Structure formats: C-alpha cells, structure tokens
PDB file of C-alpha atoms in Angstrom:
ATOM      1  CA  MET A   1       0.000   0.000   0.000  1.00 48.00           C
ATOM      2  CA  GLU A   2       2.822   2.370   0.887  1.00 59.00           C
ATOM      3  CA  LEU A   3       4.693   1.688  -2.363  1.00 56.00           C
ATOM      4  CA  LYS A   4       1.598   2.416  -4.432  1.00 58.00           C
ATOM      5  CA  SER A   5       1.105   5.835  -2.850  1.00 62.00           C
ATOM      6  CA  ILE A   6       4.798   6.695  -3.278  1.00 56.00           C
ATOM      7  CA  TYR A   7       4.583   5.741  -6.951  1.00 55.00           C
ATOM      8  CA  LYS A   8       1.435   7.821  -7.473  1.00 59.00           C
ATOM      9  CA  ASN A   9       3.004  10.887  -5.850  1.00 60.00           C
ATOM     10  CA  TRP A  10       6.206  10.448  -7.875  1.00 56.00           C
ATOM     11  CA  VAL A  11       4.293  10.171 -11.138  1.00 56.00           C
ATOM     12  CA  LYS A  12       2.097  13.185 -10.379  1.00 59.00           C
ATOM     13  CA  SER A  13       4.732  15.654  -9.286  1.00 55.00           C
ATOM     14  CA  SER A  14       8.139  14.514 -10.496  1.00 66.00           C
ATOM     15  CA  THR A  15      10.073  16.505 -13.052  1.00 68.00           C
ATOM     16  CA  TRP A  16      12.323  13.536 -13.628  1.00 73.00           C
ATOM     17  CA  PHE A  17       9.393  11.297 -14.538  1.00 75.00           C
ATOM     18  CA  ILE A  18       8.453  13.623 -17.386  1.00 72.00           C
ATOM     19  CA  ILE A  19      12.052  13.926 -18.583  1.00 75.00           C
ATOM     20  CA  ILE A  20      12.653  10.170 -18.424  1.00 79.00           C
ATOM     21  CA  THR A  21       9.427   9.562 -20.325  1.00 79.00           C
ATOM     22  CA  MET A  22      10.562  11.944 -23.054  1.00 77.00           C
ATOM     23  CA  ILE A  23      13.975  10.284 -23.217  1.00 79.00           C
ATOM     24  CA  PHE A  24      12.334   6.875 -23.393  1.00 83.00           C
ATOM     25  CA  LEU A  25       9.921   7.757 -26.202  1.00 82.00           C
ATOM     26  CA  THR A  26      12.418   9.523 -28.441  1.00 78.00           C
ATOM     27  CA  GLY A  27      15.155   7.006 -27.619  1.00 80.00           C
ATOM     28  CA  ILE A  28      12.974   4.031 -28.546  1.00 86.00           C
ATOM     29  CA  THR A  29      12.111   5.744 -31.829  1.00 82.00           C
ATOM     30  CA  ILE A  30      15.761   6.353 -32.681  1.00 81.00           C
ATOM     31  CA  LEU A  31      16.914   2.889 -31.603  1.00 83.00           C
ATOM     32  CA  LEU A  32      14.138   1.210 -33.563  1.00 87.00           C
ATOM     33  CA  LEU A  33      15.074   3.126 -36.700  1.00 84.00           C
ATOM     34  CA  PHE A  34      18.749   2.297 -36.096  1.00 82.00           C
ATOM     35  CA  ALA A  35      17.965  -1.409 -35.588  1.00 86.00           C
ATOM     36  CA  LEU A  36      16.001  -1.493 -38.836  1.00 87.00           C
ATOM     37  CA  LYS A  37      19.031   0.088 -40.566  1.00 83.00           C
ATOM     38  CA  ILE A  38      17.000   3.056 -41.757  1.00 83.00           C
ATOM     39  CA  ILE A  39      19.366   5.551 -40.127  1.00 80.00           C
ATOM     40  CA  ASN A  40      23.117   5.743 -39.435  1.00 81.00           C
ATOM     41  CA  TYR A  41      25.203   6.567 -36.383  1.00 82.00           C
ATOM     42  CA  ASN A  42      25.171  10.291 -37.186  1.00 83.00           C
ATOM     43  CA  TRP A  43      21.437  10.338 -36.400  1.00 81.00           C
ATOM     44  CA  LEU A  44      22.232   8.885 -32.968  1.00 82.00           C
ATOM     45  CA  THR A  45      24.920  11.461 -32.286  1.00 84.00           C
ATOM     46  CA  GLY A  46      22.556  14.185 -33.493  1.00 83.00           C
ATOM     47  CA  TRP A  47      19.874  12.890 -31.127  1.00 82.00           C
ATOM     48  CA  ILE A  48      22.326  12.941 -28.227  1.00 85.00           C
ATOM     49  CA  LEU A  49      23.385  16.496 -29.092  1.00 86.00           C
ATOM     50  CA  GLY A  50      19.780  17.658 -29.418  1.00 85.00           C
ATOM     51  CA  PHE A  51      18.622  15.999 -26.231  1.00 84.00           C
ATOM     52  CA  THR A  52      21.484  17.339 -24.137  1.00 88.00           C
ATOM     53  CA  SER A  53      20.679  20.842 -25.337  1.00 89.00           C
ATOM     54  CA  PHE A  54      17.038  20.172 -24.423  1.00 85.00           C
ATOM     55  CA  LEU A  55      18.055  19.173 -20.895  1.00 85.00           C
ATOM     56  CA  VAL A  56      20.266  22.256 -20.532  1.00 89.00           C
ATOM     57  CA  GLY A  57      17.317  24.345 -21.737  1.00 86.00           C
ATOM     58  CA  ILE A  58      15.088  22.819 -19.052  1.00 83.00           C
ATOM     59  CA  PHE A  59      17.719  23.585 -16.407  1.00 86.00           C
ATOM     60  CA  ILE A  60      17.950  27.206 -17.559  1.00 88.00           C
ATOM     61  CA  SER A  61      14.161  27.491 -17.642  1.00 83.00           C
ATOM     62  CA  LYS A  62      13.859  26.227 -14.059  1.00 83.00           C
ATOM     63  CA  LYS A  63      16.633  28.555 -12.928  1.00 85.00           C
ATOM     64  CA  SER A  64      15.084  31.581 -14.627  1.00 85.00           C
ATOM     65  CA  VAL A  65      11.661  31.009 -13.053  1.00 83.00           C
ATOM     66  CA  LYS A  66      13.263  30.511  -9.639  1.00 84.00           C
ATOM     67  CA  LEU A  67      15.252  33.733  -9.957  1.00 85.00           C
ATOM     68  CA  LEU A  68      12.219  35.612 -11.267  1.00 84.00           C
ATOM     69  CA  LEU A  69      10.135  34.586  -8.272  1.00 83.00           C
ATOM     70  CA  GLU A  70      12.958  35.497  -5.853  1.00 86.00           C
ATOM     71  CA  ASN A  71      14.252  38.750  -7.349  1.00 86.00           C
ATOM     72  CA  GLU A  72      11.436  39.938  -9.643  1.00 85.00           C
ATOM     73  CA  ASN A  73      14.060  41.055 -12.162  1.00 86.00           C
ATOM     74  CA  HIS A  74      12.354  40.657 -15.502  1.00 85.00           C
ATOM     75  CA  PHE A  75      15.463  41.656 -17.482  1.00 90.00           C
ATOM     76  CA  LEU A  76      17.277  38.633 -16.091  1.00 88.00           C
ATOM     77  CA  PHE A  77      14.313  36.498 -17.139  1.00 85.00           C
ATOM     78  CA  TYR A  78      14.552  37.916 -20.692  1.00 89.00           C
ATOM     79  CA  PHE A  79      18.266  37.186 -20.726  1.00 91.00           C
ATOM     80  CA  PHE A  80      17.664  33.561 -19.745  1.00 89.00           C
ATOM     81  CA  PHE A  81      14.965  33.303 -22.417  1.00 89.00           C
ATOM     82  CA  LEU A  82      17.381  34.479 -25.124  1.00 92.00           C
ATOM     83  CA  LEU A  83      20.078  32.189 -23.733  1.00 92.00           C
ATOM     84  CA  ARG A  84      17.688  29.249 -23.940  1.00 89.00           C
ATOM     85  CA  LEU A  85      16.839  30.084 -27.560  1.00 90.00           C
ATOM     86  CA  GLY A  86      20.556  30.146 -28.340  1.00 92.00           C
ATOM     87  CA  ILE A  87      21.057  26.789 -26.673  1.00 91.00           C
ATOM     88  CA  TYR A  88      18.274  25.314 -28.793  1.00 88.00           C
ATOM     89  CA  ALA A  89      19.630  26.869 -32.001  1.00 90.00           C
ATOM     90  CA  ALA A  90      23.314  25.997 -31.509  1.00 89.00           C
ATOM     91  CA  PRO A  91      22.974  22.233 -32.213  1.00 88.00           C
ATOM     92  CA  LEU A  92      21.023  22.990 -35.365  1.00 86.00           C
ATOM     93  CA  PHE A  93      23.769  25.305 -36.611  1.00 87.00           C
ATOM     94  CA  ILE A  94      26.386  22.692 -35.735  1.00 85.00           C
ATOM     95  CA  ALA A  95      24.459  20.030 -37.646  1.00 84.00           C
ATOM     96  CA  PHE A  96      23.782  22.209 -40.696  1.00 83.00           C
ATOM     97  CA  PHE A  97      27.300  23.564 -41.088  1.00 85.00           C
ATOM     98  CA  ASN A  98      29.336  20.358 -40.768  1.00 80.00           C
ATOM     99  CA  ASN A  99      27.783  18.755 -43.877  1.00 71.00           C
ATOM    100  CA  ASN A 100      26.158  15.926 -41.856  1.00 65.00           C
ATOM    101  CA  VAL A 101      29.437  14.126 -41.176  1.00 76.00           C
ATOM    102  CA  ILE A 102      29.170  13.816 -37.394  1.00 82.00           C
ATOM    103  CA  PHE A 103      25.687  15.084 -36.559  1.00 82.00           C
ATOM    104  CA  ASP A 104      22.671  14.768 -38.812  1.00 81.00           C
ATOM    105  CA  TYR A 105      20.190  17.605 -38.558  1.00 82.00           C
ATOM    106  CA  LYS A 106      17.271  15.158 -38.576  1.00 81.00           C
ATOM    107  CA  GLY A 107      18.630  13.453 -35.468  1.00 81.00           C
ATOM    108  CA  VAL A 108      19.057  16.846 -33.815  1.00 84.00           C
ATOM    109  CA  LEU A 109      15.445  17.693 -34.643  1.00 82.00           C
ATOM    110  CA  ILE A 110      14.284  14.427 -33.080  1.00 79.00           C
ATOM    111  CA  GLY A 111      16.408  15.193 -30.007  1.00 80.00           C
ATOM    112  CA  LEU A 112      14.836  18.634 -29.756  1.00 82.00           C
ATOM    113  CA  SER A 113      11.291  17.350 -30.365  1.00 79.00           C
ATOM    114  CA  PRO A 114      10.403  17.188 -26.638  1.00 79.00           C
ATOM    115  CA  ILE A 115      10.396  20.994 -26.734  1.00 80.00           C
ATOM    116  CA  LEU A 116       6.964  20.638 -28.321  1.00 77.00           C
ATOM    117  CA  LEU A 117       5.811  18.633 -25.302  1.00 72.00           C
ATOM    118  CA  LEU A 118       6.925  21.423 -22.974  1.00 72.00           C
ATOM    119  CA  LEU A 119       3.797  23.309 -23.942  1.00 71.00           C
ATOM    120  CA  PHE A 120       1.759  20.722 -22.056  1.00 69.00           C
ATOM    121  CA  THR A 121       4.171  19.806 -19.240  1.00 66.00           C
ATOM    122  CA  ASN A 122       5.830  23.128 -18.413  1.00 65.00           C
ATOM    123  CA  GLN A 123       3.733  23.610 -15.261  1.00 64.00           C
ATOM    124  CA  LYS A 124       4.896  20.281 -13.796  1.00 65.00           C
ATOM    125  CA  ILE A 125       8.518  20.645 -14.852  1.00 65.00           C
ATOM    126  CA  LEU A 126       8.917  24.109 -13.370  1.00 65.00           C
ATOM    127  CA  ASN A 127       6.948  23.165 -10.213  1.00 64.00           C
ATOM    128  CA  ILE A 128       4.997  26.398 -10.191  1.00 57.00           C
ATOM    129  CA  THR A 129       2.345  26.087  -7.511  1.00 54.00           C
ATOM    130  CA  SER A 130       1.298  29.675  -6.827  1.00 50.00           C
ATOM    131  CA  TYR A 131       2.231  33.181  -7.838  1.00 48.00           C
TER     132      TYR A 131
END
C-alpha cells in the first residue's frame, strides 16, 4: 500500500518522470530506426546532441523562473529566455554547417522534439504552484 502511494506521488509531481518519459519515447524511436538500418550513427549522435541541449534548456528554464520569483528582475528572465533560444539553435547550426558528417540535422530535430511537449508539461517541470 505504501509503495503504491509513493509511486502515485512520484508520477504526479516529479520533473524527472516527465524527462525520463521523453527520453524513453524519443530514444525508442531512434533505436528502432537504427535497428532497422533506416538511419546511421550520425542520427544517434545528433539525437544525443539535441537531447542534451534540451536538458540544458530545461535547467535554464527552471533557474530563470526561480530567480524571477525570488528577485522579480524581468530583465534577467529575458536574458535567460534568449540564452535558452541560443542553446536550442546551436545544435542545429552545428548540424547544418558540418555537412552531416558527425551530426545529422534530422537526429538533432528528433532530439529537440520534446520541446513541443513542454507546452503541455511546463507547469509540472517548473513546479509552479502559486504566484
């Protein structure tokens, strides 16, 4: 009984549950395509590059909301927003300008695809309870 309630609370409120679910879904997609020999290793490296930039973007987003609630400095929040956009754009520039030798831009796009899910899960990831 105790384990069931711990699991329910972890699923409802855990940031890591959402992130691990996103890693699992995109990772299974990439590994399945790699196993079927539809894609090459550069898709996998692109996915890793895209997903690490996604995780850094989540960290910066959490930090910016925390600092905004503490300091109420909206210019710092704008700075973190622009920094996050740069972190999302940098892997795409890396993938486009190296002629797809190491990182494929399609793999980077799949790695960055959980950004679209942030629209629905941003409240739980940032742990915003009240203003």
